[in-house]
């Protein structure tokens, strides 16, 4: 054995064991004939650092992976990072800006060199932080969404989807970020509450009979209005439907239509329709083709007003245009009123600027078609969603899914494998007055191909059919192609230019391939054959649509199988008060800081213990501290065993046992294992933690270790100090008291050492998935081992619970527990020896007390039992197994003083309880107080009510 230090210091052992596991290949031992188990880690952004959400996600994944490895499976935990297009580009641009270097000035290729350089130097921070948490991933095969193999898979999927008619280019609304000048996903949009204005304007009716009033929070978009809509059932406007009104400033006549989207009870009940700048208006325009509502793009990419606006507005910032529109309406006498209005406004989560719905040419995936098999997979049970309540959300989203915009106007990312060339019109260039530089894709022919060479061949074939054989010249962009044609560098009589799309793919497009592209696809590798589909995906519910559903769509489309059999969705980690964490609130929690203070094992156990299906986690630092104490308890138990000659077990199977206490603890191990097996099967992480915690702290440390002290200790003592919660492994040896036959406790010492060693080994194995570092350290410290704990065997004890032994030990525990409660409640000093009087002369109880006299003397400071016909005066009473046991207290405490103390304490607790009850019953308090204040009052009420009941019970014990 290696003698353990007196104090448990997690930081000392964590780095040492992690380095050993990784260097020795323990995270993926070679088990080619074993049952495969596969899980993929959602790839964190290469720019990221470990946050508390990662800590939860990774802990749950690691628990399952380590458990599978202990079961002897070929456990593969795929790990890697996401290139994080917009986030990475933003970081690198900021770094370059600080050096006086502008992206636009150095060009695309030079900028990408800077990105790769940054990635090599700083991009691996989060992977080192994941190691600190104990993540036992397959680091030897770490992937990156921009590595060569993965990029090949991304390009192949794009081209294949295009061939299958599932990917196309279209002009639709997108979330446009004016600062980064790119489309962004819904996940990158943050809705913020803003104190704004509600402007009420009047549009004159065409026939001069009056006006129709509308209200808007964005007056600048009025310039692009194409209609006014009212609800079909609104009687106020029935006489105006079908007529037209004049759009002020631009003096354009627009129709008045009906649409059920309009709310009659909001604003004026009439809504302006700006199809190119509002999501709802866009859909209204599509629903009313007969109205011929125009899609007028009012904005440039930088959110200045475009050439589609009246001349006096062109080039203005959108907010300057807003002020000018209001002023122009005011001058015309068409501004009715302005109201203060609190509303939600979309902001870019990274840029911090207001996002605009913007009409632009983008690439789209036909998500509706791809969604159908994903819907059926959940309905058929091919994918099991846990908790199953999320299945309804899955169906709702996929059944109403919209085309998926997959292009981004960035430089960092998977460049879209599409090339363009001019549609031939005579000599193959735009007609007079048409500029390639500003033309829409209507002037382009598109060639989608996996390589530039394939694109050139496709273009050559196309132009050969159109105008005869032409040499293909690849240009950087449309502008360069135009310049080369006009300068005669490209001879259009024998050549044609093509240029590649400058955009890149949405990072969600590439990460949707993670379950199979990381395994080598499109090559048919052995890993792909063995590990697809994956067994389970652990994911936050917040990326159910953005990542999980898209993995299902792409996996089924390209692999003809679901990507994973089970989808487990966990909640958010909130602060102790239940508030969402944010930097602005100052309530974020740094997981690395918690690891520094309490150790990775304590943080991991906290995450598991608080992960209850379907609920968010309220993270309280005190819980982490409490589980650090749990680790200390385990450490001290190991030190006790070492100090008494108990080392590593020599048997995987439970040893033979004759003593009831040993047969009892073997049964406790069997029961705990059954609870754990059930919890793992049902993905109940909180139940896993609960089962092993209560067995380890309660059954083993608090009871078994205390019971066997008199058996395995070389110099057992009859007395003991008062037990103190959380210290060591239980009551430590100290003062003595008279004990009949203390030597009887030492009978069966060798058997007990063997059982104790075996039981402790089972604890280490069962606890390892949740607390890997301390368990590995103790595993080796207890004696020579032929293998590391990380690759040990999950317990499969053949023993059964011994019912007579269970009854005997449970009865003993009940006696000690009740006596300790009496001592605590009545302030009975630990030095006072209590003599148990068995009322009614119950022979079985008397025999139990007599046969365990030495143990009861040590653990409860009881003297020899006495049979009694009735309860002696001035006694405290307990009830065990239907028998009353009385303890005369004369000489131990002053009964009158103790009764008075208890009565006073009861009155105080009841007063507090009743006051809190009155406050909670007050509807004004419940409605106006903050939720956390109400919750705190309810918690305090329950605490004081419980205290009053406990004190009343203590007083009742005194008769």
JSON list of C-alpha atoms in Angstrom, two decimals, residues 176-179 192 194-197 199 217-221 223 298-300 302-306 309 312-328 343-348 351-357:
[
{"chain": "A", "resi": 176, "resn": "UNK", "atom": "CA", "xyz": [-28.52, 40.31, -41.65]},
{"chain": "A", "resi": 177, "resn": "UNK", "atom": "CA", "xyz": [-25.76, 41.61, -39.41]},
{"chain": "A", "resi": 178, "resn": "UNK", "atom": "CA", "xyz": [-24.80, 45.09, -40.74]},
{"chain": "A", "resi": 179, "resn": "UNK", "atom": "CA", "xyz": [-21.55, 45.19, -38.76]},
{"chain": "A", "resi": 192, "resn": "UNK", "atom": "CA", "xyz": [-33.43, 42.32, -26.16]},
{"chain": "A", "resi": 194, "resn": "UNK", "atom": "CA", "xyz": [-35.82, 48.04, -25.80]},
{"chain": "A", "resi": 195, "resn": "UNK", "atom": "CA", "xyz": [-37.56, 51.25, -24.75]},
{"chain": "A", "resi": 196, "resn": "UNK", "atom": "CA", "xyz": [-38.62, 52.48, -28.17]},
{"chain": "A", "resi": 197, "resn": "UNK", "atom": "CA", "xyz": [-41.37, 54.47, -29.85]},
{"chain": "A", "resi": 199, "resn": "UNK", "atom": "CA", "xyz": [-45.26, 56.12, -34.42]},
{"chain": "A", "resi": 217, "resn": "UNK", "atom": "CA", "xyz": [-41.64, 50.99, -34.62]},
{"chain": "A", "resi": 218, "resn": "UNK", "atom": "CA", "xyz": [-39.48, 51.28, -37.78]},
{"chain": "A", "resi": 219, "resn": "UNK", "atom": "CA", "xyz": [-40.58, 54.34, -39.81]},
{"chain": "A", "resi": 220, "resn": "UNK", "atom": "CA", "xyz": [-37.59, 54.04, -42.17]},
{"chain": "A", "resi": 221, "resn": "UNK", "atom": "CA", "xyz": [-39.13, 50.91, -43.71]},
{"chain": "A", "resi": 223, "resn": "UNK", "atom": "CA", "xyz": [-40.30, 53.68, -48.03]},
{"chain": "A", "resi": 298, "resn": "UNK", "atom": "CA", "xyz": [-34.22, 49.61, -48.93]},
{"chain": "A", "resi": 299, "resn": "UNK", "atom": "CA", "xyz": [-30.86, 48.88, -47.33]},
{"chain": "A", "resi": 300, "resn": "UNK", "atom": "CA", "xyz": [-27.27, 48.37, -48.39]},
{"chain": "A", "resi": 302, "resn": "UNK", "atom": "CA", "xyz": [-23.96, 48.25, -44.08]},
{"chain": "A", "resi": 303, "resn": "UNK", "atom": "CA", "xyz": [-27.55, 49.30, -43.23]},
{"chain": "A", "resi": 304, "resn": "UNK", "atom": "CA", "xyz": [-27.35, 52.59, -45.09]},
{"chain": "A", "resi": 305, "resn": "UNK", "atom": "CA", "xyz": [-30.25, 53.43, -47.36]},
{"chain": "A", "resi": 306, "resn": "UNK", "atom": "CA", "xyz": [-29.98, 52.00, -50.89]},
{"chain": "A", "resi": 309, "resn": "UNK", "atom": "CA", "xyz": [-35.00, 54.92, -51.90]},
{"chain": "A", "resi": 312, "resn": "UNK", "atom": "CA", "xyz": [-32.68, 62.48, -50.58]},
{"chain": "A", "resi": 313, "resn": "UNK", "atom": "CA", "xyz": [-32.55, 59.28, -48.49]},
{"chain": "A", "resi": 314, "resn": "UNK", "atom": "CA", "xyz": [-29.79, 57.42, -50.32]},
{"chain": "A", "resi": 315, "resn": "UNK", "atom": "CA", "xyz": [-26.67, 56.84, -48.24]},
{"chain": "A", "resi": 316, "resn": "UNK", "atom": "CA", "xyz": [-28.28, 57.85, -44.94]},
{"chain": "A", "resi": 317, "resn": "UNK", "atom": "CA", "xyz": [-27.80, 55.61, -41.93]},
{"chain": "A", "resi": 318, "resn": "UNK", "atom": "CA", "xyz": [-31.01, 53.71, -41.16]},
{"chain": "A", "resi": 319, "resn": "UNK", "atom": "CA", "xyz": [-31.57, 55.71, -37.97]},
{"chain": "A", "resi": 320, "resn": "UNK", "atom": "CA", "xyz": [-30.97, 59.01, -39.75]},
{"chain": "A", "resi": 321, "resn": "UNK", "atom": "CA", "xyz": [-33.54, 57.85, -42.30]},
{"chain": "A", "resi": 322, "resn": "UNK", "atom": "CA", "xyz": [-35.95, 57.07, -39.46]},
{"chain": "A", "resi": 323, "resn": "UNK", "atom": "CA", "xyz": [-35.73, 60.63, -38.18]},
{"chain": "A", "resi": 324, "resn": "UNK", "atom": "CA", "xyz": [-36.15, 62.03, -41.68]},
{"chain": "A", "resi": 325, "resn": "UNK", "atom": "CA", "xyz": [-39.26, 59.92, -42.40]},
{"chain": "A", "resi": 326, "resn": "UNK", "atom": "CA", "xyz": [-40.87, 61.13, -39.17]},
{"chain": "A", "resi": 327, "resn": "UNK", "atom": "CA", "xyz": [-39.98, 64.73, -40.05]},
{"chain": "A", "resi": 328, "resn": "UNK", "atom": "CA", "xyz": [-41.36, 64.38, -43.59]},
{"chain": "A", "resi": 343, "resn": "UNK", "atom": "CA", "xyz": [-40.65, 45.91, -27.39]},
{"chain": "A", "resi": 344, "resn": "UNK", "atom": "CA", "xyz": [-38.23, 43.14, -28.31]},
{"chain": "A", "resi": 345, "resn": "UNK", "atom": "CA", "xyz": [-35.51, 43.96, -30.84]},
{"chain": "A", "resi": 346, "resn": "UNK", "atom": "CA", "xyz": [-33.09, 41.46, -32.44]},
{"chain": "A", "resi": 347, "resn": "UNK", "atom": "CA", "xyz": [-29.37, 42.06, -31.86]},
{"chain": "A", "resi": 348, "resn": "UNK", "atom": "CA", "xyz": [-26.36, 40.19, -33.14]},
{"chain": "A", "resi": 351, "resn": "UNK", "atom": "CA", "xyz": [-21.67, 42.34, -33.07]},
{"chain": "A", "resi": 352, "resn": "UNK", "atom": "CA", "xyz": [-24.09, 43.93, -30.63]},
{"chain": "A", "resi": 353, "resn": "UNK", "atom": "CA", "xyz": [-25.92, 45.79, -33.41]},
{"chain": "A", "resi": 354, "resn": "UNK", "atom": "CA", "xyz": [-29.56, 45.57, -34.42]},
{"chain": "A", "resi": 355, "resn": "UNK", "atom": "CA", "xyz": [-30.18, 42.79, -36.94]},
{"chain": "A", "resi": 356, "resn": "UNK", "atom": "CA", "xyz": [-32.14, 43.58, -40.10]},
{"chain": "A", "resi": 357, "resn": "UNK", "atom": "CA", "xyz": [-34.40, 41.20, -42.01]}
]
